[in-house]
Amino acid sequence: MSERGVSNGAGVLYVVATPIGNLDDFTLRAIEVLKTVQRIAAEDTRHTRRLLQYHGIDTPMVALHEHNERQVMGRILGWLEQGGSIALVSDAGTPLISDPGFPLVRECRRRGLRVSPVPGPSAMLAALSVSGLPADSFCFHGFLPRQVSARREKLKQLAKAGGTSIFYESAHRIAGMLEDCCQVLGPVREGVVARELTKQYEEVLSGTLCELARTVEGDPLRRKGEFVVLIAPPQAEAGEGVSVQALQVAEVLLGELPLKQAAALAAKITGEKKNRLYRELLARHRS
Ligand code: SAM
């Protein structure tokens, strides 16, 4: 395979995206690149071996993970400078996206070495593309802090952020994280939980953050696997012309009253138009 654009005799660092579940989500070019490079730098060589075997690739690997990245980097830079090309892969999805590789890519670029993407899956974009939430403006935040107080603080900081906010979360923390989202962002904020994308038990749930928290908390099967959590921007909270405050009050009242009465009382308290609020509540709780 030719390495266009390399004039200094150095090799290319290919940053190669790998499947996030379904092993067939691998591009023809990714397979070609992995077959032809001198070495594959992999986050977990045992994990990547399964993918390589599945696609008939036998290129030697070197482990590059968050604990040895700085040490292994020197060797990789040496190979590149001597003209060998290297492919960087992580366990799943796109390297550097909540995965190792940032110091290596940065150093390659600092030294003028060519870094070339071989794009493919990333859980955050896969989730965003099916979420039904605004995709014209979004912000990826990776994993929220593990500690509850730090997590809530971060959510408070993001409460007024525009665009869709995207997070990764693990099975251990998904229930707690959604509960914090509900507590901090209130009962009307919409969200999506995308679980096990491209795998057997793929599921994409939509609802308010509080509904999602209750659903996930109430079903142990729904707490299994890998998760992307998406939070709608604040301006998407209320339907046409209905104030966020009126909706919040109505949602609280809905816990105690039938929908019609909750809408009427919330309208009285907040000065919102009763019929408009009733229609919006109905639309939200139709299913
Ligand atoms: N580099 C990867 C990417 O581009 O998506 C992400 C790596 S990060 C260490 C792993 C996290 O991504 C998981 O904890 C989960 O939050 C999310 N994730 C990965 N695969 C997923 C899938 N199939 N479905 C839902 N979320 C997934």
GROMACS .gro file of C-alpha atoms and ligand atoms in nm:
model
  314
    1MET     CA    1   0.000   0.000   0.000
    2SER     CA    2   0.137   0.341  -0.090
    3GLU     CA    3   0.177   0.611   0.173
    4ARG     CA    4   0.080   0.927  -0.008
    5GLY     CA    5   0.212   1.252   0.128
    6VAL     CA    6   0.511   1.107   0.312
    7SER     CA    7   0.815   1.284   0.178
    8ASN     CA    8   1.059   1.248   0.466
    9GLY     CA    9   1.084   0.869   0.450
   10ALA     CA   10   0.896   0.834   0.777
   11GLY     CA   11   0.605   0.597   0.822
   12VAL     CA   12   0.242   0.683   0.893
   13LEU     CA   13   0.053   0.646   1.218
   14TYR     CA   14  -0.293   0.523   1.118
   15VAL     CA   15  -0.562   0.583   1.380
   16VAL     CA   16  -0.805   0.301   1.309
   17ALA     CA   17  -1.160   0.276   1.442
   18THR     CA   18  -1.279  -0.077   1.531
   19PRO     CA   19  -1.631  -0.220   1.592
   20ILE     CA   20  -1.824  -0.129   1.910
   21GLY     CA   21  -1.996  -0.469   1.917
   22ASN     CA   22  -2.073  -0.620   1.580
   23LEU     CA   23  -1.743  -0.745   1.435
   24ASP     CA   24  -1.869  -0.688   1.081
   25ASP     CA   25  -1.875  -0.310   1.140
   26PHE     CA   26  -1.519  -0.287   1.011
   27THR     CA   27  -1.429  -0.103   0.693
   28LEU     CA   28  -1.249  -0.260   0.398
   29ARG     CA   29  -0.978   0.003   0.432
   30ALA     CA   30  -0.934  -0.070   0.803
   31ILE     CA   31  -0.870  -0.437   0.721
   32GLU     CA   32  -0.628  -0.344   0.442
   33VAL     CA   33  -0.436  -0.101   0.664
   34LEU     CA   34  -0.411  -0.347   0.955
   35LYS     CA   35  -0.279  -0.615   0.716
   36THR     CA   36  -0.008  -0.394   0.572
   37VAL     CA   37   0.135  -0.194   0.863
   38GLN     CA   38   0.452  -0.304   1.041
   39ARG     CA   39   0.277  -0.329   1.379
   40ILE     CA   40  -0.057  -0.272   1.544
   41ALA     CA   41  -0.048  -0.078   1.872
   42ALA     CA   42  -0.348  -0.215   2.062
   43GLU     CA   43  -0.501  -0.118   2.398
   44ASP     CA   44  -0.549  -0.486   2.492
   45THR     CA   45  -0.376  -0.730   2.257
   46ARG     CA   46  -0.589  -1.027   2.370
   47HIS     CA   47  -0.908  -0.837   2.300
   48THR     CA   48  -0.788  -0.715   1.957
   49ARG     CA   49  -0.665  -1.064   1.864
   50ARG     CA   50  -1.027  -1.181   1.838
   51LEU     CA   51  -1.102  -0.907   1.585
   52LEU     CA   52  -0.783  -0.979   1.390
   53GLN     CA   53  -0.853  -1.353   1.377
   54TYR     CA   54  -1.211  -1.289   1.264
   55HIS     CA   55  -1.082  -1.081   0.971
   56GLY     CA   56  -0.777  -1.298   0.891
   57ILE     CA   57  -0.513  -1.043   0.999
   58ASP     CA   58  -0.182  -1.166   1.145
   59THR     CA   59   0.018  -0.845   1.184
   60PRO     CA   60   0.228  -0.837   1.506
   61MET     CA   61   0.091  -0.628   1.793
   62VAL     CA   62   0.236  -0.415   2.069
   63ALA     CA   63   0.037  -0.322   2.379
   64LEU     CA   64  -0.031   0.049   2.428
   65HIS     CA   65  -0.261   0.133   2.716
   66GLU     CA   66  -0.304   0.413   2.967
   67HIS     CA   67  -0.045   0.262   3.207
   68ASN     CA   68   0.242   0.217   2.958
   69GLU     CA   69   0.161   0.474   2.691
   70ARG     CA   70   0.448   0.710   2.771
   71GLN     CA   71   0.709   0.428   2.772
   72VAL     CA   72   0.587   0.250   2.457
   73MET     CA   73   0.552   0.579   2.272
   74GLY     CA   74   0.931   0.611   2.232
   75ARG     CA   75   0.952   0.276   2.052
   76ILE     CA   76   0.659   0.359   1.825
   77LEU     CA   77   0.806   0.698   1.736
   78GLY     CA   78   1.136   0.523   1.656
   79TRP     CA   79   0.964   0.276   1.418
   80LEU     CA   80   0.778   0.559   1.247
   81GLU     CA   81   1.092   0.766   1.204
   82GLN     CA   82   1.269   0.465   1.050
   83GLY     CA   83   0.994   0.439   0.788
   84GLY     CA   84   0.763   0.175   0.937
   85SER     CA   85   0.391   0.243   0.950
   86ILE     CA   86   0.190   0.168   1.264
   87ALA     CA   87  -0.184   0.130   1.324
   88LEU     CA   88  -0.329   0.248   1.655
   89VAL     CA   89  -0.645   0.070   1.773
   90SER     CA   90  -0.837   0.063   2.101
   91ASP     CA   91  -1.066  -0.207   2.242
   92ALA     CA   92  -1.369  -0.061   2.067
   93GLY     CA   93  -1.464   0.237   1.856
   94THR     CA   94  -1.239   0.528   1.776
   95PRO     CA   95  -0.904   0.554   1.959
   96LEU     CA   96  -0.860   0.865   2.181
   97ILE     CA   97  -1.236   0.894   2.234
   98SER     CA   98  -1.232   0.804   2.608
   99ASP     CA   99  -0.945   0.575   2.506
  100PRO     CA  100  -0.562   0.583   2.493
  101GLY     CA  101  -0.362   0.747   2.216
  102PHE     CA  102  -0.369   1.122   2.281
  103PRO     CA  103   0.000   1.164   2.386
  104LEU     CA  104   0.116   0.955   2.088
  105VAL     CA  105  -0.089   1.144   1.831
  106ARG     CA  106   0.013   1.477   1.979
  107GLU     CA  107   0.381   1.386   1.976
  108CYS     CA  108   0.364   1.256   1.617
  109ARG     CA  109   0.209   1.581   1.504
  110ARG     CA  110   0.462   1.783   1.701
  111ARG     CA  111   0.742   1.597   1.520
  112GLY     CA  112   0.581   1.645   1.180
  113LEU     CA  113   0.503   1.275   1.139
  114ARG     CA  114   0.197   1.196   0.933
  115VAL     CA  115  -0.111   1.083   1.127
  116SER     CA  116  -0.395   0.950   0.914
  117PRO     CA  117  -0.747   0.852   1.024
  118VAL     CA  118  -0.920   0.531   0.920
  119PRO     CA  119  -1.266   0.634   1.043
  120GLY     CA  120  -1.538   0.402   1.160
  121PRO     CA  121  -1.761   0.341   1.463
  122SER     CA  122  -1.781   0.548   1.776
  123ALA     CA  123  -2.049   0.476   2.036
  124MET     CA  124  -2.128   0.844   2.091
  125LEU     CA  125  -2.204   0.915   1.725
  126ALA     CA  126  -2.389   0.587   1.680
  127ALA     CA  127  -2.609   0.681   1.978
  128LEU     CA  128  -2.660   1.040   1.866
  129SER     CA  129  -2.760   0.927   1.516
  130VAL     CA  130  -3.055   0.724   1.648
  131SER     CA  131  -3.147   0.932   1.955
  132GLY     CA  132  -3.396   1.168   1.797
  133LEU     CA  133  -3.227   1.452   1.988
  134PRO     CA  134  -3.076   1.756   1.816
  135ALA     CA  135  -2.766   1.647   1.625
  136ASP     CA  136  -2.675   1.982   1.473
  137SER     CA  137  -2.503   2.090   1.793
  138PHE     CA  138  -2.374   1.855   2.062
  139CYS     CA  139  -2.100   1.817   2.319
  140PHE     CA  140  -1.930   1.493   2.422
  141HIS     CA  141  -1.823   1.478   2.787
  142GLY     CA  142  -1.692   1.122   2.818
  143PHE     CA  143  -1.749   0.967   3.162
  144LEU     CA  144  -1.888   1.180   3.446
  145PRO     CA  145  -1.691   1.171   3.775
  146ARG     CA  146  -1.750   0.855   3.981
  147GLN     CA  147  -1.805   1.042   4.306
  148VAL     CA  148  -2.167   1.151   4.351
  149SER     CA  149  -2.091   1.506   4.470
  150ALA     CA  150  -1.846   1.570   4.184
  151ARG     CA  151  -2.090   1.418   3.935
  152ARG     CA  152  -2.376   1.640   4.052
  153GLU     CA  153  -2.151   1.945   4.043
  154LYS     CA  154  -2.055   1.871   3.683
  155LEU     CA  155  -2.422   1.825   3.588
  156LYS     CA  156  -2.505   2.159   3.753
  157GLN     CA  157  -2.238   2.324   3.541
  158LEU     CA  158  -2.392   2.171   3.229
  159ALA     CA  159  -2.755   2.250   3.319
  160LYS     CA  160  -2.782   2.545   3.084
  161ALA     CA  161  -2.547   2.419   2.812
  162GLY     CA  162  -2.690   2.435   2.462
  163GLY     CA  163  -2.692   2.137   2.227
  164THR     CA  164  -2.724   1.770   2.316
  165SER     CA  165  -2.488   1.653   2.592
  166ILE     CA  166  -2.342   1.306   2.547
  167PHE     CA  167  -2.190   1.085   2.818
  168TYR     CA  168  -2.047   0.735   2.845
  169GLU     CA  169  -2.148   0.525   3.145
  170SER     CA  170  -2.076   0.180   3.284
  171ALA     CA  171  -2.321  -0.082   3.410
  172HIS     CA  172  -2.208  -0.019   3.773
  173ARG     CA  173  -2.302   0.347   3.771
  174ILE     CA  174  -2.584   0.386   3.518
  175ALA     CA  175  -2.867   0.382   3.775
  176GLY     CA  176  -2.694   0.634   4.005
  177MET     CA  177  -2.597   0.856   3.716
  178LEU     CA  178  -2.953   0.875   3.582
  179GLU     CA  179  -3.087   0.946   3.930
  180ASP     CA  180  -2.841   1.235   3.961
  181CYS     CA  181  -2.946   1.365   3.617
  182CYS     CA  182  -3.310   1.358   3.732
  183GLN     CA  183  -3.232   1.532   4.062
  184VAL     CA  184  -3.008   1.801   3.916
  185LEU     CA  185  -3.179   1.872   3.582
  186GLY     CA  186  -3.540   1.836   3.696
  187PRO     CA  187  -3.843   1.629   3.601
  188VAL     CA  188  -3.903   1.757   3.247
  189ARG     CA  189  -3.562   1.736   3.086
  190GLU     CA  190  -3.562   1.478   2.806
  191GLY     CA  191  -3.293   1.218   2.755
  192VAL     CA  192  -3.200   0.897   2.579
  193VAL     CA  193  -3.025   0.586   2.708
  194ALA     CA  194  -2.856   0.384   2.432
  195ARG     CA  195  -2.749   0.040   2.553
  196GLU     CA  196  -2.543  -0.233   2.384
  197LEU     CA  197  -2.546  -0.068   2.041
  198THR     CA  198  -2.492  -0.307   1.748
  199LYS     CA  199  -2.511  -0.605   1.988
  200GLN     CA  200  -2.776  -0.866   2.058
  201TYR     CA  201  -2.953  -0.671   2.333
  202GLU     CA  202  -2.937  -0.328   2.169
  203GLU     CA  203  -3.192  -0.090   2.317
  204VAL     CA  204  -3.256   0.284   2.280
  205LEU     CA  205  -3.488   0.431   2.544
  206SER     CA  206  -3.634   0.783   2.529
  207GLY     CA  207  -3.814   0.977   2.801
  208THR     CA  208  -3.761   1.235   3.068
  209LEU     CA  209  -3.447   1.178   3.272
  210CYS     CA  210  -3.663   1.090   3.573
  211GLU     CA  211  -3.860   0.832   3.372
  212LEU     CA  212  -3.536   0.683   3.242
  213ALA     CA  213  -3.394   0.669   3.595
  214ARG     CA  214  -3.704   0.483   3.718
  215THR     CA  215  -3.704   0.241   3.423
  216VAL     CA  216  -3.337   0.150   3.459
  217GLU     CA  217  -3.351   0.130   3.839
  218GLY     CA  218  -3.656  -0.096   3.822
  219ASP     CA  219  -3.515  -0.357   3.585
  220PRO     CA  220  -3.180  -0.530   3.656
  221LEU     CA  221  -3.155  -0.645   3.291
  222ARG     CA  222  -3.163  -0.283   3.181
  223ARG     CA  223  -2.856  -0.212   3.394
  224LYS     CA  224  -2.641  -0.463   3.204
  225GLY     CA  225  -2.396  -0.379   2.928
  226GLU     CA  226  -2.249  -0.057   2.792
  227PHE     CA  227  -2.430   0.275   2.784
  228VAL     CA  228  -2.438   0.610   2.614
  229VAL     CA  229  -2.656   0.869   2.788
  230LEU     CA  230  -2.775   1.171   2.592
  231ILE     CA  231  -2.937   1.476   2.747
  232ALA     CA  232  -3.152   1.713   2.543
  233PRO     CA  233  -3.069   2.083   2.547
  234PRO     CA  234  -3.283   2.295   2.783
  235GLN     CA  235  -3.461   2.474   2.498
  236ALA     CA  236  -3.598   2.143   2.375
  237GLU     CA  237  -3.763   2.079   2.712
  238ALA     CA  238  -4.086   2.258   2.660
  239GLY     CA  239  -4.312   2.217   2.362
  240GLU     CA  240  -4.426   2.512   2.157
  241GLY     CA  241  -4.508   2.805   2.379
  242VAL     CA  242  -4.532   2.609   2.707
  243SER     CA  243  -4.306   2.742   2.979
  244VAL     CA  244  -4.053   2.512   3.139
  245GLN     CA  245  -4.173   2.621   3.482
  246ALA     CA  246  -4.534   2.524   3.407
  247LEU     CA  247  -4.422   2.186   3.279
  248GLN     CA  248  -4.208   2.125   3.585
  249VAL     CA  249  -4.497   2.203   3.818
  250ALA     CA  250  -4.734   1.986   3.614
  251GLU     CA  251  -4.489   1.694   3.615
  252VAL     CA  252  -4.467   1.708   3.995
  253LEU     CA  253  -4.847   1.727   4.029
  254LEU     CA  254  -4.882   1.433   3.791
  255GLY     CA  255  -4.736   1.215   4.062
  256GLU     CA  256  -5.053   1.280   4.268
  257LEU     CA  257  -5.329   1.381   4.024
  258PRO     CA  258  -5.482   1.267   3.695
  259LEU     CA  259  -5.339   1.442   3.391
  260LYS     CA  260  -5.627   1.682   3.334
  261GLN     CA  261  -5.632   1.803   3.694
  262ALA     CA  262  -5.253   1.831   3.706
  263ALA     CA  263  -5.257   2.048   3.394
  264ALA     CA  264  -5.538   2.267   3.530
  265LEU     CA  265  -5.374   2.320   3.868
  266ALA     CA  266  -5.028   2.381   3.720
  267ALA     CA  267  -5.181   2.636   3.481
  268LYS     CA  268  -5.345   2.813   3.775
  269ILE     CA  269  -5.021   2.822   3.976
  270THR     CA  270  -4.797   2.940   3.692
  271GLY     CA  271  -5.033   3.148   3.477
  272GLU     CA  272  -4.983   2.914   3.180
  273LYS     CA  273  -5.266   2.854   2.931
  274LYS     CA  274  -5.458   2.549   3.057
  275ASN     CA  275  -5.532   2.390   2.719
  276ARG     CA  276  -5.184   2.436   2.583
  277LEU     CA  277  -5.034   2.277   2.892
  278TYR     CA  278  -5.289   1.993   2.882
  279ARG     CA  279  -5.202   1.918   2.516
  280GLU     CA  280  -4.829   1.921   2.588
  281LEU     CA  281  -4.867   1.690   2.890
  282LEU     CA  282  -5.084   1.457   2.687
  283ALA     CA  283  -4.826   1.442   2.409
  284ARG     CA  284  -4.550   1.363   2.658
  285HIS     CA  285  -4.738   1.089   2.840
  286ARG     CA  286  -4.927   0.936   2.549
  287SER     CA  287  -4.734   0.608   2.542
  288SAM     N1  288  -1.350   0.466   2.193
  288SAM     C1  289  -1.485   0.423   2.214
  288SAM     C2  290  -1.578   0.496   2.117
  288SAM     O1  291  -1.530   0.554   2.019
  288SAM     O2  292  -1.698   0.489   2.135
  288SAM     C3  293  -1.528   0.440   2.358
  288SAM     C4  294  -1.440   0.372   2.458
  288SAM     S1  295  -1.491   0.394   2.625
  288SAM     C5  296  -1.358   0.324   2.712
  288SAM     C6  297  -1.611   0.268   2.645
  288SAM     C7  298  -1.751   0.325   2.669
  288SAM     O3  299  -1.812   0.355   2.545
  288SAM     C8  300  -1.846   0.227   2.736
  288SAM     O4  301  -1.830   0.228   2.877
  288SAM     C9  302  -1.980   0.280   2.694
  288SAM     O5  303  -2.014   0.392   2.772
  288SAM    C10  304  -1.949   0.327   2.551
  288SAM     N2  305  -1.977   0.217   2.457
  288SAM    C11  306  -1.887   0.142   2.390
  288SAM     N3  307  -1.949   0.051   2.313
  288SAM    C12  308  -2.082   0.070   2.331
  288SAM    C13  309  -2.199   0.007   2.279
  288SAM     N4  310  -2.190  -0.096   2.194
  288SAM     N5  311  -2.319   0.052   2.318
  288SAM    C14  312  -2.330   0.155   2.405
  288SAM     N6  313  -2.223   0.217   2.457
  288SAM    C15  314  -2.100   0.176   2.422
   0.00000   0.00000   0.00000
